[in-house]
Amino acid sequence: MSATPFGEHLVCQVGLIVENIERTAQKYCDIFGVEMPPIQVTPTYDVTQTTYRGEPCDATARLAFFDFGQVQIELIEPDMQPSVWRDYLNEHGESVHHIAFIVKDTGAAVAYLAGHGIDVLQQGLYGDRSGMYTYLDSAPALGVMLELLENFPQPR
Amino acid sequence: MSATPFGEHLVCQVGLIVENIERTAQKYCDIFGVEMPPIQVTPTYDVTQTTYRGEPCDATARLAFFDFGQVQIELIEPDMQPSVWRDYLNEHGESVHHIAFIVKDTGAAVAYLAGHGIDVLQQGLYGDRSGMYTYLDSAPALGVMLELLENFPQPR
């Protein structure tokens, strides 16, 4: 059994930052022969309580998800406000932004990673408040940004 | 059934380019609580018959693989000769280099992608010649480089 917060080490998502989500999503549909998913818009701070580098963040993004087996490809088109998404696009252009893992306890995972010198970059609730995401400053150590996804228990 | 060459659309690998594979691999071991995998060195052209942008390519790379469920994380440290790895590192720094899919017929997949305006960047045999890989110039369309992996049928 692993003592890390990453369970079975299952990468569940690869996230890409794009300039124009309709354009890139259509390419995925054409090339992989899949249907166009809905384009979701993340709500603003009052819903998501997003923080970026410790400060409240009103940036939003437009999202599209493609399920490729275990792995979901997430396309992210940021708005122009500073965020982990916009700043990455400005610095790196269109490219892979993060790989994501499911965790059961974000606080424990964040504390574990802090012990390895890896800090939180951005954190917020899902748009439907059914869970939370946390982006971490892991690229200097691991070559890629990690995202933690915690899905809250749902009432039955 | 899909008419694309990507089968069940299973992403099987996320490849990262790194400056120092021992350093980054050790970070993966520390953070994910896994054992250090062997560092493999790709053979030279006489074994792999690598081509880069259509020309024979004698570049090599050092590789390490971590299995995270369905998805393998591949670390790649290129040598200094021009290759799809070295040129990516020079241009982008340490970052995600590709996502990979298993295909049964590389030729058919390459022809299919050519029909979508996506060309081959680099191609070669695995170091043990048990299969072949193909990197494609898909980033302008899809935001990420694709790699096709074809595992040759093995004699029983």
Tab-separated table of C-alpha atoms in Angstrom:
chain	number	residue	atom	x	y	z
A	1	MET	CA	0.000	0.000	0.000
A	2	SER	CA	1.148	3.455	-0.800
A	3	ALA	CA	1.585	6.107	1.866
A	4	THR	CA	1.015	8.873	-0.659
A	5	PRO	CA	-2.331	10.618	-1.194
A	6	PHE	CA	-2.524	9.438	-4.810
A	7	GLY	CA	-4.215	6.084	-4.269
A	8	GLU	CA	-3.512	3.788	-7.192
A	9	HIS	CA	-1.591	6.582	-8.968
A	10	LEU	CA	-4.304	6.830	-11.567
A	11	VAL	CA	-3.862	9.737	-13.872
A	12	CYS	CA	-7.433	10.599	-14.743
A	13	GLN	CA	-7.086	13.716	-16.873
A	14	VAL	CA	-4.735	15.558	-19.193
A	15	GLY	CA	-5.583	19.254	-19.436
A	16	LEU	CA	-4.660	21.464	-22.367
A	17	ILE	CA	-4.797	25.247	-22.645
A	18	VAL	CA	-6.117	26.463	-25.972
A	19	GLU	CA	-6.775	29.826	-27.595
A	20	ASN	CA	-10.133	28.937	-29.160
A	21	ILE	CA	-11.976	26.027	-27.632
A	22	GLU	CA	-14.523	25.594	-30.430
A	23	ARG	CA	-11.769	25.369	-33.018
A	24	THR	CA	-9.675	22.839	-31.099
A	25	ALA	CA	-12.672	20.809	-29.907
A	26	GLN	CA	-13.861	20.504	-33.505
A	27	LYS	CA	-10.414	19.129	-34.461
A	28	TYR	CA	-10.697	16.488	-31.733
A	29	CYS	CA	-14.145	15.553	-33.021
A	30	ASP	CA	-12.909	15.317	-36.613
A	31	ILE	CA	-9.753	13.367	-35.856
A	32	PHE	CA	-11.018	11.038	-33.137
A	33	GLY	CA	-14.477	10.546	-34.601
A	34	VAL	CA	-16.351	11.648	-31.498
A	35	GLU	CA	-19.280	13.988	-30.889
A	36	MET	CA	-18.837	17.598	-29.848
A	37	PRO	CA	-19.149	17.820	-26.075
A	38	PRO	CA	-20.936	20.763	-24.463
A	39	ILE	CA	-18.741	23.805	-23.807
A	40	GLN	CA	-19.004	24.624	-20.118
A	41	VAL	CA	-18.283	28.038	-18.621
A	42	THR	CA	-16.888	28.127	-15.099
A	43	PRO	CA	-18.889	30.366	-12.758
A	44	THR	CA	-17.368	33.393	-11.045
A	45	TYR	CA	-15.905	33.741	-7.578
A	46	ASP	CA	-19.215	33.912	-5.721
A	47	VAL	CA	-19.868	30.300	-6.767
A	48	THR	CA	-16.391	28.783	-7.046
A	49	GLN	CA	-14.494	30.731	-4.369
A	50	THR	CA	-11.439	30.446	-6.563
A	51	THR	CA	-8.121	31.634	-5.206
A	52	TYR	CA	-5.011	32.183	-7.336
A	53	ARG	CA	-1.715	32.565	-5.537
A	54	GLY	CA	-3.678	33.022	-2.336
A	55	GLU	CA	-5.905	35.856	-3.537
A	56	PRO	CA	-9.572	35.737	-4.593
A	57	CYS	CA	-9.751	35.265	-8.358
A	58	ASP	CA	-12.643	36.173	-10.602
A	59	ALA	CA	-11.159	34.651	-13.756
A	60	THR	CA	-13.282	32.142	-15.623
A	61	ALA	CA	-12.575	29.590	-18.322
A	62	ARG	CA	-14.495	27.695	-20.964
A	63	LEU	CA	-14.082	23.923	-20.718
A	64	ALA	CA	-14.707	20.852	-22.876
A	65	PHE	CA	-14.122	17.220	-21.909
A	66	PHE	CA	-13.389	14.176	-24.068
A	67	ASP	CA	-13.355	10.729	-22.451
A	68	PHE	CA	-10.551	8.545	-23.808
A	69	GLY	CA	-10.749	5.424	-21.667
A	70	GLN	CA	-9.428	6.063	-18.165
A	71	VAL	CA	-8.144	9.408	-19.287
A	72	GLN	CA	-10.180	12.509	-19.911
A	73	ILE	CA	-8.796	15.172	-22.220
A	74	GLU	CA	-9.825	18.592	-20.916
A	75	LEU	CA	-9.620	21.636	-23.155
A	76	ILE	CA	-9.447	24.968	-21.344
A	77	GLU	CA	-9.875	28.387	-22.917
A	78	PRO	CA	-9.126	31.038	-20.295
A	79	ASP	CA	-10.582	34.514	-20.177
A	80	MET	CA	-8.187	37.490	-20.065
A	81	GLN	CA	-8.013	37.837	-16.267
A	82	PRO	CA	-4.969	36.492	-14.426
A	83	SER	CA	-5.336	32.841	-13.501
A	84	VAL	CA	-3.328	29.645	-13.592
A	85	TRP	CA	-4.843	29.168	-17.058
A	86	ARG	CA	-4.348	32.642	-18.590
A	87	ASP	CA	-0.815	33.043	-17.267
A	88	TYR	CA	0.132	29.609	-18.612
A	89	LEU	CA	-1.257	30.408	-22.060
A	90	ASN	CA	0.571	33.748	-22.123
A	91	GLU	CA	3.839	32.103	-21.124
A	92	HIS	CA	3.711	28.780	-22.991
A	93	GLY	CA	1.120	29.076	-25.744
A	94	GLU	CA	-1.226	26.205	-26.518
A	95	SER	CA	0.109	23.109	-24.769
A	96	VAL	CA	-0.504	20.564	-22.030
A	97	HIS	CA	-1.259	22.433	-18.826
A	98	HIS	CA	-1.647	19.702	-16.203
A	99	ILE	CA	-2.193	16.054	-15.374
A	100	ALA	CA	-4.833	15.331	-12.760
A	101	PHE	CA	-5.295	12.747	-10.017
A	102	ILE	CA	-8.318	11.964	-7.875
A	103	VAL	CA	-7.739	12.417	-4.145
A	104	LYS	CA	-10.013	11.757	-1.202
A	105	ASP	CA	-8.681	14.502	1.049
A	106	THR	CA	-7.353	17.641	-0.585
A	107	GLY	CA	-6.068	19.068	2.689
A	108	ALA	CA	-3.977	15.980	3.405
A	109	ALA	CA	-2.653	15.881	-0.167
A	110	VAL	CA	-1.737	19.560	-0.084
A	111	ALA	CA	0.063	19.107	3.233
A	112	TYR	CA	1.914	16.064	1.861
A	113	LEU	CA	3.034	17.966	-1.227
A	114	ALA	CA	4.029	21.016	0.840
A	115	GLY	CA	6.398	18.651	2.634
A	116	HIS	CA	8.003	18.032	-0.762
A	117	GLY	CA	8.313	21.774	-1.449
A	118	ILE	CA	5.292	21.898	-3.774
A	119	ASP	CA	2.784	24.677	-3.125
A	120	VAL	CA	-0.776	25.440	-4.173
A	121	LEU	CA	-1.162	27.724	-7.187
A	122	GLN	CA	-4.919	27.875	-7.652
A	123	GLN	CA	-7.854	26.253	-5.935
A	124	GLY	CA	-11.620	26.404	-6.317
A	125	LEU	CA	-14.904	24.564	-6.299
A	126	TYR	CA	-16.277	22.869	-9.380
A	127	GLY	CA	-18.910	24.955	-11.125
A	128	ASP	CA	-21.662	22.748	-9.649
A	129	ARG	CA	-19.915	22.722	-6.237
A	130	SER	CA	-19.802	18.916	-6.277
A	131	GLY	CA	-16.071	18.904	-5.606
A	132	MET	CA	-12.911	20.965	-5.653
A	133	TYR	CA	-9.758	21.261	-7.714
A	134	THR	CA	-6.272	22.304	-6.712
A	135	TYR	CA	-3.416	23.182	-9.076
A	136	LEU	CA	0.077	22.802	-7.685
A	137	ASP	CA	3.431	24.366	-8.505
A	138	SER	CA	4.955	20.978	-9.298
A	139	ALA	CA	6.502	21.727	-12.680
A	140	PRO	CA	9.987	22.557	-11.328
A	141	ALA	CA	10.135	19.126	-9.655
A	142	LEU	CA	8.047	16.910	-11.943
A	143	GLY	CA	8.110	18.673	-15.314
A	144	VAL	CA	4.345	19.133	-15.269
A	145	MET	CA	1.683	20.831	-13.191
A	146	LEU	CA	-0.387	18.488	-11.017
A	147	GLU	CA	-4.065	18.974	-10.391
A	148	LEU	CA	-5.851	17.302	-7.497
A	149	LEU	CA	-9.545	16.549	-7.970
A	150	GLU	CA	-11.695	15.797	-4.948
A	151	ASN	CA	-15.262	14.719	-5.612
A	152	PHE	CA	-17.361	15.374	-2.509
A	153	PRO	CA	-19.588	12.575	-1.191
A	154	GLN	CA	-23.062	12.990	-2.642
A	155	PRO	CA	-26.242	12.721	-0.573
A	156	ARG	CA	-28.161	9.539	-1.430
B	1	MET	CA	-17.475	1.338	-33.892
B	2	SER	CA	-15.051	4.059	-34.665
B	3	ALA	CA	-13.678	4.573	-38.151
B	4	THR	CA	-10.519	6.163	-36.758
B	5	PRO	CA	-7.253	4.273	-36.193
B	6	PHE	CA	-7.360	4.977	-32.454
B	7	GLY	CA	-9.451	2.024	-31.330
B	8	GLU	CA	-11.079	2.788	-28.008
B	9	HIS	CA	-9.316	6.164	-27.873
B	10	LEU	CA	-7.174	4.960	-25.018
B	11	VAL	CA	-4.442	7.349	-24.117
B	12	CYS	CA	-1.734	5.042	-22.841
B	13	GLN	CA	1.173	7.373	-22.167
B	14	VAL	CA	2.053	10.948	-21.284
B	15	GLY	CA	5.624	11.798	-22.263
B	16	LEU	CA	7.668	14.545	-20.639
B	17	ILE	CA	10.950	16.049	-21.772
B	18	VAL	CA	13.384	16.671	-18.935
B	19	GLU	CA	16.887	18.079	-18.575
B	20	ASN	CA	18.166	15.500	-16.093
B	21	ILE	CA	16.320	12.212	-15.975
B	22	GLU	CA	17.845	10.953	-12.728
B	23	ARG	CA	16.848	14.146	-10.927
B	24	THR	CA	13.265	14.162	-12.185
B	25	ALA	CA	12.801	10.394	-11.830
B	26	GLN	CA	13.928	10.627	-8.214
B	27	LYS	CA	11.296	13.307	-7.604
B	28	TYR	CA	8.617	10.989	-9.020
B	29	CYS	CA	9.824	8.214	-6.732
B	30	ASP	CA	9.815	10.489	-3.692
B	31	ILE	CA	6.434	12.081	-4.344
B	32	PHE	CA	4.501	9.068	-5.649
B	33	GLY	CA	6.149	6.511	-3.387
B	34	VAL	CA	7.325	4.229	-6.177
B	35	GLU	CA	10.616	2.499	-6.935
B	36	MET	CA	13.182	3.937	-9.312
B	37	PRO	CA	12.695	2.353	-12.728
B	38	PRO	CA	15.679	1.437	-14.889
B	39	ILE	CA	16.987	4.249	-17.083
B	40	GLN	CA	16.985	2.976	-20.662
B	41	VAL	CA	19.150	4.403	-23.437
B	42	THR	CA	17.736	4.289	-26.956
B	43	PRO	CA	20.090	2.650	-29.458
B	44	THR	CA	21.485	4.494	-32.456
B	45	TYR	CA	20.272	4.567	-36.044
B	46	ASP	CA	21.646	1.157	-37.038
B	47	VAL	CA	19.196	-0.429	-34.602
B	48	THR	CA	16.251	1.958	-34.559
B	49	GLN	CA	16.331	3.327	-38.123
B	50	THR	CA	15.053	6.589	-36.720
B	51	THR	CA	14.089	9.343	-39.127
B	52	TYR	CA	13.465	12.959	-38.100
B	53	ARG	CA	11.726	15.194	-40.599
B	54	GLY	CA	12.391	12.532	-43.212
B	55	GLU	CA	16.156	12.272	-42.681
B	56	PRO	CA	18.094	9.545	-40.881
B	57	CYS	CA	18.636	10.603	-37.274
B	58	ASP	CA	21.343	9.389	-34.943
B	59	ALA	CA	20.039	11.191	-31.870
B	60	THR	CA	19.405	9.110	-28.784
B	61	ALA	CA	17.528	9.679	-25.561
B	62	ARG	CA	17.474	8.303	-22.054
B	63	LEU	CA	14.061	7.047	-20.945
B	64	ALA	CA	12.293	6.099	-17.728
B	65	PHE	CA	8.751	4.760	-17.388
B	66	PHE	CA	6.311	4.963	-14.478
B	67	ASP	CA	3.047	2.992	-14.648
B	68	PHE	CA	0.120	4.957	-13.223
B	69	GLY	CA	-2.847	2.747	-13.964
B	70	GLN	CA	-3.764	2.792	-17.639
B	71	VAL	CA	-1.360	5.643	-18.152
B	72	GLN	CA	2.386	5.434	-18.289
B	73	ILE	CA	4.432	8.522	-17.520
B	74	GLU	CA	7.526	8.544	-19.744
B	75	LEU	CA	10.463	10.757	-18.887
B	76	ILE	CA	12.764	11.579	-21.815
B	77	GLU	CA	16.193	13.170	-21.569
B	78	PRO	CA	17.444	13.887	-25.093
B	79	ASP	CA	21.055	14.017	-26.164
B	80	MET	CA	22.326	17.166	-27.902
B	81	GLN	CA	21.687	16.041	-31.487
B	82	PRO	CA	18.631	17.371	-33.332
B	83	SER	CA	15.546	15.242	-32.707
B	84	VAL	CA	11.898	15.685	-31.891
B	85	TRP	CA	13.024	15.509	-28.262
B	86	ARG	CA	16.012	17.902	-28.290
B	87	ASP	CA	14.297	20.518	-30.408
B	88	TYR	CA	11.254	20.418	-28.126
B	89	LEU	CA	13.384	20.878	-25.018
B	90	ASN	CA	15.263	23.765	-26.608
B	91	GLU	CA	12.037	25.463	-27.620
B	92	HIS	CA	9.743	24.734	-24.672
B	93	GLY	CA	11.898	23.701	-21.724
B	94	GLU	CA	10.838	20.871	-19.446
B	95	SER	CA	7.197	20.109	-20.167
B	96	VAL	CA	4.758	17.549	-21.539
B	97	HIS	CA	5.984	16.479	-24.958
B	98	HIS	CA	3.304	14.074	-26.207
B	99	ILE	CA	0.338	11.856	-25.483
B	100	ALA	CA	0.476	8.368	-26.981
B	101	PHE	CA	-2.055	5.932	-28.389
B	102	ILE	CA	-1.678	2.289	-29.351
B	103	VAL	CA	-2.424	1.571	-33.018
B	104	LYS	CA	-2.482	-1.707	-34.907
B	105	ASP	CA	-1.351	-0.339	-38.258
B	106	THR	CA	0.975	2.650	-38.251
B	107	GLY	CA	0.789	3.080	-42.011
B	108	ALA	CA	-2.991	3.328	-41.974
B	109	ALA	CA	-2.945	5.718	-39.016
B	110	VAL	CA	-0.331	7.930	-40.665
B	111	ALA	CA	-2.360	8.030	-43.892
B	112	TYR	CA	-5.515	8.851	-41.921
B	113	LEU	CA	-3.809	11.708	-40.105
B	114	ALA	CA	-2.218	13.004	-43.316
B	115	GLY	CA	-5.776	13.344	-44.580
B	116	HIS	CA	-6.348	15.720	-41.652
B	117	GLY	CA	-3.215	17.740	-42.491
B	118	ILE	CA	-1.089	16.130	-39.761
B	119	ASP	CA	2.352	14.910	-40.827
B	120	VAL	CA	5.006	12.627	-39.377
B	121	LEU	CA	7.769	14.345	-37.433
B	122	GLN	CA	9.882	11.436	-36.219
B	123	GLN	CA	9.620	7.684	-36.524
B	124	GLY	CA	11.699	4.751	-35.395
B	125	LEU	CA	11.802	1.255	-33.986
B	126	TYR	CA	11.759	0.565	-30.272
B	127	GLY	CA	15.210	-0.149	-28.907
B	128	ASP	CA	14.409	-3.889	-28.800
B	129	ARG	CA	12.751	-3.709	-32.249
B	130	SER	CA	9.523	-5.119	-30.811
B	131	GLY	CA	7.500	-2.264	-32.255
B	132	MET	CA	7.668	1.224	-33.672
B	133	TYR	CA	6.778	4.751	-32.629
B	134	THR	CA	5.688	7.727	-34.696
B	135	TYR	CA	5.523	11.337	-33.540
B	136	LEU	CA	3.148	13.596	-35.421
B	137	ASP	CA	2.972	17.321	-36.007
B	138	SER	CA	-0.457	17.542	-34.380
B	139	ALA	CA	0.155	20.399	-31.946
B	140	PRO	CA	-1.204	23.133	-34.244
B	141	ALA	CA	-4.513	21.257	-34.517
B	142	LEU	CA	-4.818	19.480	-31.160
B	143	GLY	CA	-2.626	21.508	-28.806
B	144	VAL	CA	-0.355	18.507	-28.170
B	145	MET	CA	1.926	16.192	-30.089
B	146	LEU	CA	0.510	12.712	-30.713
B	147	GLU	CA	2.621	9.586	-30.644
B	148	LEU	CA	1.472	6.355	-32.233
B	149	LEU	CA	2.793	3.134	-30.699
B	150	GLU	CA	2.570	-0.087	-32.658
B	151	ASN	CA	3.588	-3.260	-30.868
B	152	PHE	CA	4.517	-5.894	-33.434
B	153	PRO	CA	3.005	-9.389	-33.088
B	154	GLN	CA	5.403	-11.570	-31.144
B	155	PRO	CA	6.318	-15.117	-32.158
B	156	ARG	CA	4.846	-17.636	-29.745
